[in-house]
Short mmCIF file of C-alpha atoms in Angstrom, two decimals:
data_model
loop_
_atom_site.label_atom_id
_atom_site.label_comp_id
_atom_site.label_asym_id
_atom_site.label_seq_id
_atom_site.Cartn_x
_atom_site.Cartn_y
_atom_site.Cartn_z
CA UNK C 1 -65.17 17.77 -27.42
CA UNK C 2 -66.02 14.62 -25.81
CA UNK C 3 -66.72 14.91 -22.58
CA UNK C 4 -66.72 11.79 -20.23
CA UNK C 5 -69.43 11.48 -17.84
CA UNK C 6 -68.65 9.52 -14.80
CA UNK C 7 -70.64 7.96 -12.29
CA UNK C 8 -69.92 8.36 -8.60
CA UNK C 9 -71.81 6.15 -6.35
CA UNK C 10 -72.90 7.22 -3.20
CA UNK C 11 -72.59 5.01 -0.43
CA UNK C 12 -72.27 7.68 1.98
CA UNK C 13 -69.48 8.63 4.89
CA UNK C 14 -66.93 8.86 1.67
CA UNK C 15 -65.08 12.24 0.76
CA UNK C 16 -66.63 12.21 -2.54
CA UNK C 17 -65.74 16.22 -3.21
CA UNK C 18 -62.07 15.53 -3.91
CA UNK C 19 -63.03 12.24 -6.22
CA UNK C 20 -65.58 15.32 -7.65
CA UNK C 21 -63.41 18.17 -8.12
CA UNK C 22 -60.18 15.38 -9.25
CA UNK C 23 -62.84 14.38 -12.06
CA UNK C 24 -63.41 18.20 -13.19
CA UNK C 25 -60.11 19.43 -12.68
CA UNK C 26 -58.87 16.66 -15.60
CA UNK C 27 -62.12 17.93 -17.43
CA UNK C 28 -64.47 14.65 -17.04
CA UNK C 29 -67.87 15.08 -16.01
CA UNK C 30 -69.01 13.30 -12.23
CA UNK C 31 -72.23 12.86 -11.55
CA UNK C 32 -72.98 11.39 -8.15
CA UNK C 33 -75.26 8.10 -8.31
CA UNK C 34 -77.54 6.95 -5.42
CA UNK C 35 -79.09 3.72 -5.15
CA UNK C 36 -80.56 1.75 -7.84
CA UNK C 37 -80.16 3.57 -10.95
CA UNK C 38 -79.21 2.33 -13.99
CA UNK C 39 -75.34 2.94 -14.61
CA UNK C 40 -75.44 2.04 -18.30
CA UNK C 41 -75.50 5.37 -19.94
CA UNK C 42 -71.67 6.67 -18.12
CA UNK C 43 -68.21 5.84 -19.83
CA UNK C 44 -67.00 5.01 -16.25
CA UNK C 45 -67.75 4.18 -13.00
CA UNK C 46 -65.86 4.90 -9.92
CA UNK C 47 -66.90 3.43 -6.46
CA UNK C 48 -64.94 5.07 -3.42
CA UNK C 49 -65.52 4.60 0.32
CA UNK C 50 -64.21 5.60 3.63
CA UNK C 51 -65.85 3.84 6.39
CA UNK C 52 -66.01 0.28 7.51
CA UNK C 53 -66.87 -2.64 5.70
CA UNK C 54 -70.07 -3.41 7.02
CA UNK C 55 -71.84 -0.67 6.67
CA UNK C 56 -70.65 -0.03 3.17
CA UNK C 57 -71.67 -3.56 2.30
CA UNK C 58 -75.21 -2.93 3.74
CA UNK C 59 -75.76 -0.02 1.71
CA UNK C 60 -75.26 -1.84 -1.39
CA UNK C 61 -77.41 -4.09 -0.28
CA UNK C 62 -80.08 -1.70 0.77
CA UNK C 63 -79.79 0.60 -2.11
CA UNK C 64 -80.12 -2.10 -4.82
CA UNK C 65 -76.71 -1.26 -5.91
CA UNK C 66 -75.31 -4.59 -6.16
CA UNK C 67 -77.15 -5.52 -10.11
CA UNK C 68 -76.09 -2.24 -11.18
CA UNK C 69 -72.64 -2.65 -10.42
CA UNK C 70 -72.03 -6.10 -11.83
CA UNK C 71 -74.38 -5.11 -15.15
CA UNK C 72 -72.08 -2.08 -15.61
CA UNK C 73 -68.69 -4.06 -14.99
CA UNK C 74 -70.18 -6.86 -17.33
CA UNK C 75 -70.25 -4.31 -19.91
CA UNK C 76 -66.64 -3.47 -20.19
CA UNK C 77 -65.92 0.13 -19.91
CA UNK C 78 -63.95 1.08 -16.95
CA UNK C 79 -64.77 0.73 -13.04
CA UNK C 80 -62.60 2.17 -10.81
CA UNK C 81 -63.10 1.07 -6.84
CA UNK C 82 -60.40 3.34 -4.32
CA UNK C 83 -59.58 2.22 -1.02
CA UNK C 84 -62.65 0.17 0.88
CA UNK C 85 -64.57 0.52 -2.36
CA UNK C 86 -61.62 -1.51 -3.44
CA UNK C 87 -62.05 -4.06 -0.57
CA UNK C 88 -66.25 -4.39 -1.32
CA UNK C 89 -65.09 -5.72 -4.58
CA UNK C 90 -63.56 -9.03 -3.21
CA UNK C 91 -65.31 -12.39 -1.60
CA UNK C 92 -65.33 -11.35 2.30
CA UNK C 93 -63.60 -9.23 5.28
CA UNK C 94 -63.26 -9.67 8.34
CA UNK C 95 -63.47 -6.37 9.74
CA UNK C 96 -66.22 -6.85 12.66
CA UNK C 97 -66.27 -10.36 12.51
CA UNK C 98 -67.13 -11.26 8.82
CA UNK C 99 -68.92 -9.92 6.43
CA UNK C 100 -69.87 -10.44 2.36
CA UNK C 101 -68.45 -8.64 -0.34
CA UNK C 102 -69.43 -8.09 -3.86
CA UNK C 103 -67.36 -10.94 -4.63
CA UNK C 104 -66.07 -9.61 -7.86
CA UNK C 105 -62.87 -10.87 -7.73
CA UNK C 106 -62.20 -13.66 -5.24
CA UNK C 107 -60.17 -12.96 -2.18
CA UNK C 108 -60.14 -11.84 1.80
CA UNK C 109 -59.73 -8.18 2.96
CA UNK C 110 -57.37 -8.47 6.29
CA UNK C 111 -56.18 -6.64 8.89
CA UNK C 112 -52.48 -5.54 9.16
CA UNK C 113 -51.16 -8.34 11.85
CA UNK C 114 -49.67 -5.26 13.58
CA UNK C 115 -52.87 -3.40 14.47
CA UNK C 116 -51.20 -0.40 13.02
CA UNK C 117 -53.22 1.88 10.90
CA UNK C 118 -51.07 2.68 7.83
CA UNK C 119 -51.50 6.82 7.40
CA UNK C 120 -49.05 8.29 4.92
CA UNK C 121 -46.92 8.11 1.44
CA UNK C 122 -46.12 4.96 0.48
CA UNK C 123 -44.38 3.81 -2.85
CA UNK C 124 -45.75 1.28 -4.95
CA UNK C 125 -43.62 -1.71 -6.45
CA UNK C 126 -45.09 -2.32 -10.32
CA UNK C 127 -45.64 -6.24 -10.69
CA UNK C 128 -47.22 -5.53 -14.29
CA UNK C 129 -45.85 -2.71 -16.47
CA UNK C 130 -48.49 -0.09 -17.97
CA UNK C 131 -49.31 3.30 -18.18
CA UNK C 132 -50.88 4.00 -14.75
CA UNK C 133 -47.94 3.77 -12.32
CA UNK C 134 -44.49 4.08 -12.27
CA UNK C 135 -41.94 1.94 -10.11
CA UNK C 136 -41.70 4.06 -7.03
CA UNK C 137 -44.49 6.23 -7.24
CA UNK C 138 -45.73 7.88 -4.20
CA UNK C 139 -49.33 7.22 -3.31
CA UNK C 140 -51.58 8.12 -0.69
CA UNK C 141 -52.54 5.46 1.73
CA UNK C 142 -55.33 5.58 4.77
CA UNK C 143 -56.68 2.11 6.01
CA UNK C 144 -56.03 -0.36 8.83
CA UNK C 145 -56.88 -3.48 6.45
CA UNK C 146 -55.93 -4.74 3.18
CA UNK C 147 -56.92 -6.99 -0.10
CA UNK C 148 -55.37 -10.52 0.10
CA UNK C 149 -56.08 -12.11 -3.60
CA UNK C 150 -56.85 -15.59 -4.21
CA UNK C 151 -55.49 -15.49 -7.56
CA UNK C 152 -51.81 -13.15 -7.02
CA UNK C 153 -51.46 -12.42 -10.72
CA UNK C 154 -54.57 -9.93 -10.90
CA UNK C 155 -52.36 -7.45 -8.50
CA UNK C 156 -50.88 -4.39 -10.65
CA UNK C 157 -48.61 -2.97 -7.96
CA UNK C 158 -47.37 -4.20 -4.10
CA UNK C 159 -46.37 -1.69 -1.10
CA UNK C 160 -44.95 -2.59 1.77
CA UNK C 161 -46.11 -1.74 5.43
CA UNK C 162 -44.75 -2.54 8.38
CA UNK C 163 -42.78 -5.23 6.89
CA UNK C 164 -45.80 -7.08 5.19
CA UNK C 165 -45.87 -7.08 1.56
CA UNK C 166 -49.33 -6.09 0.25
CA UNK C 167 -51.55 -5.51 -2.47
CA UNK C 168 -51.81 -1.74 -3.34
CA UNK C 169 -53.91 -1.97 -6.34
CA UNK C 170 -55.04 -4.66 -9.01
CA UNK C 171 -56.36 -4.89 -12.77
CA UNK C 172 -59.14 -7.15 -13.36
CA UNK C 173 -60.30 -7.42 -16.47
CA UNK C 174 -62.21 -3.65 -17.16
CA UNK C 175 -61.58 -3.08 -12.82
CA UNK C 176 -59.08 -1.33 -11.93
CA UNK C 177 -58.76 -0.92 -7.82
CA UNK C 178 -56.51 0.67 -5.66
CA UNK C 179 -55.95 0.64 -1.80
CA UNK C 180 -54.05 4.32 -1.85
CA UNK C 181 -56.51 7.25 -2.82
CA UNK C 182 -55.82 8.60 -6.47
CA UNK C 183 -57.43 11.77 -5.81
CA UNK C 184 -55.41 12.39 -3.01
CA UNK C 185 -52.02 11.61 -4.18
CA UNK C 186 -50.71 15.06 -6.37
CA UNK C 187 -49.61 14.30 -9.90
CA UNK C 188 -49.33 10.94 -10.07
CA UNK C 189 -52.50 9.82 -8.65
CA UNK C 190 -54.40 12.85 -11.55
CA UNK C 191 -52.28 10.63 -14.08
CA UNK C 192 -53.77 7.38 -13.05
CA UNK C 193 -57.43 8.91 -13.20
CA UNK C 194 -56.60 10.50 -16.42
CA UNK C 195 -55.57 7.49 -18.28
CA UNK C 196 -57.68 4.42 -16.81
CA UNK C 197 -60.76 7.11 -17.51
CA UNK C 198 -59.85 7.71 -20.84
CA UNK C 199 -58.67 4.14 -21.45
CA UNK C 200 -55.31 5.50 -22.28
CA UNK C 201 -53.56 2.31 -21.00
CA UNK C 202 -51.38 -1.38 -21.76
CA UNK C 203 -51.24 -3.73 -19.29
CA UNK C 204 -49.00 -6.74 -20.63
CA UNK C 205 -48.53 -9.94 -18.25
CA UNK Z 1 -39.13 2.36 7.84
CA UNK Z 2 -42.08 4.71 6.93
CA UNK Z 3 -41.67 7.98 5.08
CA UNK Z 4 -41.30 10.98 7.05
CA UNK Z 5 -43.81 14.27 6.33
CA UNK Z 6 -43.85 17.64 5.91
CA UNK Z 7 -46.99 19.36 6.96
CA UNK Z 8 -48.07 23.05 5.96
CA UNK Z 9 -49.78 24.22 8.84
CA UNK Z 10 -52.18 27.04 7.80
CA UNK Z 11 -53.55 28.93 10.92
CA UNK Z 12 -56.68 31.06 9.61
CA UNK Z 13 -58.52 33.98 11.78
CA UNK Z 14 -61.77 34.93 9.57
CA UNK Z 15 -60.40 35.20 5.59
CA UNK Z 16 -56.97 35.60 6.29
CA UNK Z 17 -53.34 33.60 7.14
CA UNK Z 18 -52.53 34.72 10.53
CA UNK Z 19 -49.39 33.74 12.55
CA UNK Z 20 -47.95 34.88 16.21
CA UNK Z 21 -45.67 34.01 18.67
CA UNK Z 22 -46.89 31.60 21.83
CA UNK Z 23 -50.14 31.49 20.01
CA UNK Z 24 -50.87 35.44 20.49
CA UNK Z 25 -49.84 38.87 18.44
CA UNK Z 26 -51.12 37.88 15.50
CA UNK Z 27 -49.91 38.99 12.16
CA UNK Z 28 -51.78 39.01 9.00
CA UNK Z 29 -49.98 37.13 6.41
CA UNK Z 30 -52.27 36.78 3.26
CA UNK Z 31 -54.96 34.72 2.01
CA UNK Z 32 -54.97 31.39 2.42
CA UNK Z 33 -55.50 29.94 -0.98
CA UNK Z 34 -52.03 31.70 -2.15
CA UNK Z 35 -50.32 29.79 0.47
CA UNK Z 36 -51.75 26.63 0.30
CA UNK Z 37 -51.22 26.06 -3.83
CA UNK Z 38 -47.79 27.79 -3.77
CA UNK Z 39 -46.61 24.61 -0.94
CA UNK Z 40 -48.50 21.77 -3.08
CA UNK Z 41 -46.49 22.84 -5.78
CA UNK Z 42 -43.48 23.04 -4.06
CA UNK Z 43 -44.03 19.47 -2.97
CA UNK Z 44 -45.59 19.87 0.72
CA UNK Z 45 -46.87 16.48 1.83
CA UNK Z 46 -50.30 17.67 3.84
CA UNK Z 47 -52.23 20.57 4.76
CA UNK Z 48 -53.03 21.35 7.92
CA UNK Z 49 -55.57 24.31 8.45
CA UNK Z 50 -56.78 25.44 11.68
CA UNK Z 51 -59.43 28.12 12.21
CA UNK Z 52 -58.40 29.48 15.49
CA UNK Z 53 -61.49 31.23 16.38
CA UNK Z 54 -63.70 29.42 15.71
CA UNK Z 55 -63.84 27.18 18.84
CA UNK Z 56 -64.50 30.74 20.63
CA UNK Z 57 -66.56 32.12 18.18
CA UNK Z 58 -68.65 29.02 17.27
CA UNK Z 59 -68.41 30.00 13.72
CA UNK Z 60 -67.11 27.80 11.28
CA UNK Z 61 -66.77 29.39 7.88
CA UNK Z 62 -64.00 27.30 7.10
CA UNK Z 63 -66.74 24.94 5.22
CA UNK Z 64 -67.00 27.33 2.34
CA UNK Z 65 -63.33 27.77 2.10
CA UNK Z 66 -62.29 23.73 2.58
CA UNK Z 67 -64.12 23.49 -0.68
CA UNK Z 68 -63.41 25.88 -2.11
CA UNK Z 69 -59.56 24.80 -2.03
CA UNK Z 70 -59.92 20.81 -2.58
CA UNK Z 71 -60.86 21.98 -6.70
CA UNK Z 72 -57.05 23.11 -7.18
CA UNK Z 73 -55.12 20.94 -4.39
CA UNK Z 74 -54.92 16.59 -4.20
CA UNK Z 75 -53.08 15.83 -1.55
CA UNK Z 76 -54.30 15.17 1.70
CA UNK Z 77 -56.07 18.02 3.98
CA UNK Z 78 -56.67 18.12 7.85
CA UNK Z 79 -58.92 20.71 9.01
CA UNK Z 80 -59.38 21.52 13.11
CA UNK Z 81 -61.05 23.81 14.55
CA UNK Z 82 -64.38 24.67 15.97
CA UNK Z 83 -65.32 20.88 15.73
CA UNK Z 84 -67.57 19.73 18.34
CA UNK Z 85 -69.73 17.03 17.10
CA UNK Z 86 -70.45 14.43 15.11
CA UNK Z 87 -72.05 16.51 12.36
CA UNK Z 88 -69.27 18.76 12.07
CA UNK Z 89 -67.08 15.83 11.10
CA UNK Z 90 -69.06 14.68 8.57
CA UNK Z 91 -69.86 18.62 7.43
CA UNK Z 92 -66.13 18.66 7.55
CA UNK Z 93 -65.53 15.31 5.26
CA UNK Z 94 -68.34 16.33 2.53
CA UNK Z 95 -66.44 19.98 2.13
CA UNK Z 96 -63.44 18.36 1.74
CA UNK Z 97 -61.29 17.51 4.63
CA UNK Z 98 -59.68 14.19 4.62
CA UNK Z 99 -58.65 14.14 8.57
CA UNK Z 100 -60.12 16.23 10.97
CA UNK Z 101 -58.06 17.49 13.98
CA UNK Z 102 -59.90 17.42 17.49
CA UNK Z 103 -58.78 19.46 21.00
CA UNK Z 104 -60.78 21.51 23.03
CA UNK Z 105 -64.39 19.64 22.13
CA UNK Z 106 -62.08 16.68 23.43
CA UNK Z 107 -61.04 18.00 26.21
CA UNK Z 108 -65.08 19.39 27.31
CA UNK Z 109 -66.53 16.21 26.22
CA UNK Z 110 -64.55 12.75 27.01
CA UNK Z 111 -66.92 10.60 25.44
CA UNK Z 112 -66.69 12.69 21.97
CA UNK Z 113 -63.50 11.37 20.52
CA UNK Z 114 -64.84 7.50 20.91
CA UNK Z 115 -67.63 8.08 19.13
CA UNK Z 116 -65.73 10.24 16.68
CA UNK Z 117 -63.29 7.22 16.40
CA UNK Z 118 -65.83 5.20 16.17
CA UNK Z 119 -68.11 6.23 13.50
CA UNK Z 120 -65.80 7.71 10.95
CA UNK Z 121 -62.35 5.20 11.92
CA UNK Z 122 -59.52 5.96 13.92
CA UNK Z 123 -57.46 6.88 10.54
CA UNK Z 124 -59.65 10.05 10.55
CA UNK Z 125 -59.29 11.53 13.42
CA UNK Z 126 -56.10 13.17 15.08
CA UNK Z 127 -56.07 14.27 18.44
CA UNK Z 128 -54.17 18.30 18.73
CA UNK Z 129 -52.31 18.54 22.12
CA UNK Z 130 -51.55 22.39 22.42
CA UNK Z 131 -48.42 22.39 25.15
CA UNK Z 132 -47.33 24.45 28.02
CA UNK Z 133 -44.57 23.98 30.63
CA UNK Z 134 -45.50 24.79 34.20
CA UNK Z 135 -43.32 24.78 37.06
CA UNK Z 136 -41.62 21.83 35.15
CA UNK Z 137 -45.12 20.47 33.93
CA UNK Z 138 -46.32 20.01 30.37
CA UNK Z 139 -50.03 20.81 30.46
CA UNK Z 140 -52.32 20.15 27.96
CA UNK Z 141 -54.05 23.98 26.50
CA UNK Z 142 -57.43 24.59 24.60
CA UNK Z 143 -59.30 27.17 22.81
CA UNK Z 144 -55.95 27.67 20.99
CA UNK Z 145 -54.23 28.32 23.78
CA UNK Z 146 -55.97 30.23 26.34
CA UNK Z 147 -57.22 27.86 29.07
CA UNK Z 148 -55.54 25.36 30.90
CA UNK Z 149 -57.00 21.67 31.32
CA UNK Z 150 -54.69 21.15 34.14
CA UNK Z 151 -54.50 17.64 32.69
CA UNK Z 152 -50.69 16.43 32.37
CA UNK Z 153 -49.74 15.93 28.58
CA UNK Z 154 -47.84 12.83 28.57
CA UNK Z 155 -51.18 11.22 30.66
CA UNK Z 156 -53.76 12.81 28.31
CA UNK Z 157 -51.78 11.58 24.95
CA UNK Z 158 -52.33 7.94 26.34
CA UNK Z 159 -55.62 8.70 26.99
CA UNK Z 160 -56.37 9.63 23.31
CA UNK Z 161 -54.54 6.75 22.20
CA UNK Z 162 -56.67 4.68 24.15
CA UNK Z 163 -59.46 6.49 23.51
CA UNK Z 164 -59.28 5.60 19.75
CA UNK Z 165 -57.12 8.68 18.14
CA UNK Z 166 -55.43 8.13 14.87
CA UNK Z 167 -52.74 10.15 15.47
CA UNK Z 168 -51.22 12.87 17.80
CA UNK Z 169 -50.53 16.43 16.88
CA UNK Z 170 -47.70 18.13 19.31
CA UNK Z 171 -47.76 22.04 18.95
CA UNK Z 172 -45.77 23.78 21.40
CA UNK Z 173 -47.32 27.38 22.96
CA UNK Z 174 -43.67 27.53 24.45
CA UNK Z 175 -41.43 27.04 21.16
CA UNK Z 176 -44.41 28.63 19.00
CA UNK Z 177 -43.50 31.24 16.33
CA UNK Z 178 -40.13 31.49 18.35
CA UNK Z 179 -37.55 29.61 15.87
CA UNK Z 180 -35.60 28.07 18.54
CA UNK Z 181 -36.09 24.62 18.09
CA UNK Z 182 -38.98 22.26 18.54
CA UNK Z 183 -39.73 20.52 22.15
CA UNK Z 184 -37.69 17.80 21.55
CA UNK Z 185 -37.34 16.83 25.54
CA UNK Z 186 -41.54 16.56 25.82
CA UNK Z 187 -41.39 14.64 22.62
CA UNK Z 188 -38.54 11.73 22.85
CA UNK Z 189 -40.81 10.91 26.31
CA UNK Z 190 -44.21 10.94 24.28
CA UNK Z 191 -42.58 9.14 21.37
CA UNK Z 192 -41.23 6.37 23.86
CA UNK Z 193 -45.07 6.08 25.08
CA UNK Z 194 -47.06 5.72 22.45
CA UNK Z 195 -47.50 3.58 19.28
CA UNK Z 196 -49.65 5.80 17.12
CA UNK Z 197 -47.85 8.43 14.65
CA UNK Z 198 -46.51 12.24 16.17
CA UNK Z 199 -46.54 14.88 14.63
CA UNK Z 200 -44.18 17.90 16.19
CA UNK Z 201 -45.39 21.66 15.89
CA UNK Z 202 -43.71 24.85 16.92
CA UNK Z 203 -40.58 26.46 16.57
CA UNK Z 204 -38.55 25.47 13.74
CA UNK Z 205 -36.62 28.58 11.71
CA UNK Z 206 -33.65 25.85 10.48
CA UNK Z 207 -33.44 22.64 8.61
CA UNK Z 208 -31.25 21.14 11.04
CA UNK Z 209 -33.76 21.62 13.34
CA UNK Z 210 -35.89 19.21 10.84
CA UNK Z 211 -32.72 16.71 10.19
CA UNK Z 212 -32.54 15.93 14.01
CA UNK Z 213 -35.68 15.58 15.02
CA UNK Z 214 -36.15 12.87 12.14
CA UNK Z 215 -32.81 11.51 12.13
CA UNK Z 216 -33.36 10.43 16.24
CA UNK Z 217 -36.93 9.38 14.82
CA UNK Z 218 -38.68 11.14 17.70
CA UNK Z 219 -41.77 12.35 14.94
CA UNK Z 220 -43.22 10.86 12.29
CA UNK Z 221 -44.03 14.37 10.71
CA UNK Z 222 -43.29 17.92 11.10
CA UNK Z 223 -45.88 20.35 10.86
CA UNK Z 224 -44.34 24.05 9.95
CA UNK Z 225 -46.12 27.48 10.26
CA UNK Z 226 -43.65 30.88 10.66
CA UNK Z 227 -40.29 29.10 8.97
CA UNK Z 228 -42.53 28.08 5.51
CA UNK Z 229 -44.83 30.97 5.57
CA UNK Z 230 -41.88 34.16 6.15
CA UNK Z 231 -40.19 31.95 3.18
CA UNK Z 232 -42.96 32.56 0.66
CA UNK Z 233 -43.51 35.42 1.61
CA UNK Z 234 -39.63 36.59 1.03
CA UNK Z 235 -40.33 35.04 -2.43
CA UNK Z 236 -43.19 37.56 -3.11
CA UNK Z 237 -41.13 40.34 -1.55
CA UNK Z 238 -38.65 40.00 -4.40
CA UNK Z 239 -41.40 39.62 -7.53
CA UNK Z 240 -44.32 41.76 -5.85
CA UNK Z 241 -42.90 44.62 -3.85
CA UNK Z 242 -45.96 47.07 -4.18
CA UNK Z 243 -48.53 44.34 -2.35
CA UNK Z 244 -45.94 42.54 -0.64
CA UNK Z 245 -44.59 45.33 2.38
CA UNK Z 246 -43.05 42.72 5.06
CA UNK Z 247 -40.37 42.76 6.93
CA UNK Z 248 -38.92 39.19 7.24
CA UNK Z 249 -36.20 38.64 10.13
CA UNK Z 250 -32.91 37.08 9.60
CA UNK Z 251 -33.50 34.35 12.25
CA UNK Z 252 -36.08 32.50 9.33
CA UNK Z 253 -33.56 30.56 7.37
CA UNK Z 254 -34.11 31.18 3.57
CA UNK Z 255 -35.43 27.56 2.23
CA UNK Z 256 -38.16 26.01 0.57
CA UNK Z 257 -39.91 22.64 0.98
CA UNK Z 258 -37.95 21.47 -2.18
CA UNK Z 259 -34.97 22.17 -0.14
CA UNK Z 260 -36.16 20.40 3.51
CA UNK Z 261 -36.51 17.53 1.02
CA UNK Z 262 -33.02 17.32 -0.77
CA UNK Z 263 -31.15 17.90 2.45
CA UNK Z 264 -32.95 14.79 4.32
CA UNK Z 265 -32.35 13.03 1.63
CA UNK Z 266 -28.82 13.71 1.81
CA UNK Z 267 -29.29 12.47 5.24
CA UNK Z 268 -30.61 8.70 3.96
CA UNK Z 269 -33.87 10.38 5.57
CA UNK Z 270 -36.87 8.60 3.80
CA UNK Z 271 -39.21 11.09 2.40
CA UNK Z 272 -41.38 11.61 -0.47
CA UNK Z 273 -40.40 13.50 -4.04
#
């Protein structure tokens, strides 16, 4: 049996015990990574995060984790970033004035012009059809802000919240990132961790 | 526009699930764990589990059991209870809860569910308003019921709201474990005063009951206790006699959450499948 140890970094206020026991349950192997180490030895790497931008980006920072990211998406296997750990993959946000992201993939994270906070099931619209999502699945969402890409085509699926149209999750190269929480949204979100960890996937543009 | 949920609410005295009536004469139902897989596989959209003694008590062993059941169950869990600072919430986040649901510690401590709001996002955190009507009042309870804040309820939800609450959890002491109906009165006044979501609590033994409140969009979930919980337990009744000795009254009508779902549907009601 080949078992597929995956790293889960730490960058701390995140619920990283249902990422943890989602991981297990589909029989991969999580191991939770703190600051600086080398990521090199894991199949995959998933980087979650509740919490605000800032402080999230700080950590990074502080913990050296920046290199280790990039080196580990630079090798190809699969990096997974849910929800803010999505939005500390693009250019800036502008939660609390502005801060720097990882600039990975070039774009703004935004807040919803409504001030709402969007809490709930959502359905995704599929812009790019694969083995991930479905048309219409149901996916968990918690977040006030959202991923605005530079370059549109990168985005794998849309939902819409209170009447703005917005990027739910996108493919990027070996990245795949996704505003709604996986872990958290019953069979279809286990499906989506099963097959991006395993690679079990097409994308076609 | 947005899709309407069902929440399991799971009250929890020590190991066991325990339900009454206006929040007292509690019954002992089963273990939680049976409960709370047998609705995520029948499709149940959140879990809500309180531990009602704790606040009295001061202490929490829902930690152990939060983690215990996010290994079997992804979909979103709020846990209340007992939580009175900031540590608790993040003690409650690392075991496993994804929202945490504040009252009474609110209620001692003004300046708690700011900082609360604050330091883990407003998203987190929902605000529990336990009502009672009072010489044509609605007063805001705590400590599950037993003591009176004398604050009025439709003043104190605006107060949370401005005080940085995510969302606003309605359970009614008067309509609790009763099957009559939910408070639909208190709640088409809170609903026309404030922006963040409701969810309604207390009372429901019919699906109609369900159908209205979301068809006059008045909630943006329902939270059910007695109505789901006498329903599984009629469904063990039948397969389990020997361990399962209940007697379930008539006035819980016999449906599951697969069924709540297919009638609102019917009813262009947007939900999730």
């Amino acid at each position: 049996m080949s078992s597929k140890n995956i790293a889960v970094i730490n960058l701390g206020t995140s619920n990283l015990r249902s990422i943890f026991s989602a991981c297990k349950y589909l029989d991969f192997e999580p191991i939770l990574v703190e600051g600086g180490k080398n990521l090199s030895s894991f199949s995959c790497a998933i980087l979650p995060g509740v919490g605000a931008f800032n402080h999230a980006a700080e950590r990074i920072k502080k913990l050296d984790l920046e290199y280790s990211i990039k080196n580990f998406i630079k090798s190809g296997k699969p990096f997974l970033g849910i929800c803010l750990g999505m939005q500390l993959l693009l250019s800036k946000s502008e939660e609390f004035g502005e801060t720097e992201g990882l600039n990975i993939i070039k774009g703004n994270v935004k807040k919803f012009h409504s001030k709402k906070i969007h809490i709930g099931w959502s359905q995704v619209k599929v812009l790019r059809k694969q083995k991930l999502l479905k048309d219409e699945d149901f996916m968990y969402f918690v977040h006030s802000y959202y991923v605005d890409l530079v370059d549109k085509k990168n985005a794998l699926t849309n939902t819409n919240f209170d009447n703005n149209e917005f990027c739910s999750s996108f493919i990027y190269e070996n990245i795949l990132a996704c505003q709604f929480h996986p872990e958290k949204s019953g069979p279809s979100g286990l499906n989506l961790l099963k097959k991006f960890i395993s690679q079990e996937y097409n994308y076609y543009d | 526009m947005s899709f309407k949920r069902i929440i399991a609410k799971i009250d929890i005295k020590g190991e066991n699930v325990v339900k009454g009536v206006h929040f007292e004469g509690l019954r002992v139902l089963g273990k939680p764990n049976d409960f709370a897989s047998y609705y995520y596989n029948n499709g149940i959209d959140e879990i809500f589990f309180q531990d009602i003694i704790a606040t009295s008590y001061g202490n929490n062993c829902l930690f152990e059991f939060i983690s215990k059941i996010s290994e079997n169950i992804f979909i979103p869990i709020i846990v209340g209870g007992g939580i009175r600072t900031l540590k608790d919430i993040e003690k409650m986040f690392i075991h496993g809860a994804d929202r945490v649901s504040l009252n009474s510690a609110v209620i001692k401590n003004r300046k708690f569910l700011n900082d609360a709001a604050r330091v883990f996002g407003s998203a987190n955190i929902a605000v529990n308003i336990e009502v009672l009507k009072k010489n044509n009042n609605y007063f805001a309870y705590y400590e599950y019921g037993r003591e009176n804040s004398n604050l009025n309820v439709m003043d104190w939800a605006r107060k949370v709201q401005e005080d940085g609450a995510g969302e606003i959890i309605l359970s009614s002491i008067d309509f609790d474990g009763t099957g009559k109906g939910f408070e639909v009165e208190l709640l088409k006044e809170i609903k026309q005063n404030i922006s963040i979501p409701i969810t309604i609590h207390g009372g429901c033994s019919k699906i109609d009951q369900i159908v209205n409140v979301f068809r006059n969009d008045i909630s943006d979930a329902i939270a059910l206790s007695s109505v789901l919980h006498y329903n599984y337990l009629r469904k063990k009744i039948k397969t389990d006699k020997k361990n399962f000795n209940f007697s379930i009254n008539d006035k819980w009508e016999d449906f599951d959450i697969k069924k709540i779902k297919k009638t609102l549907i019917q009813e262009k009601i947007k939900v999730r499948i």
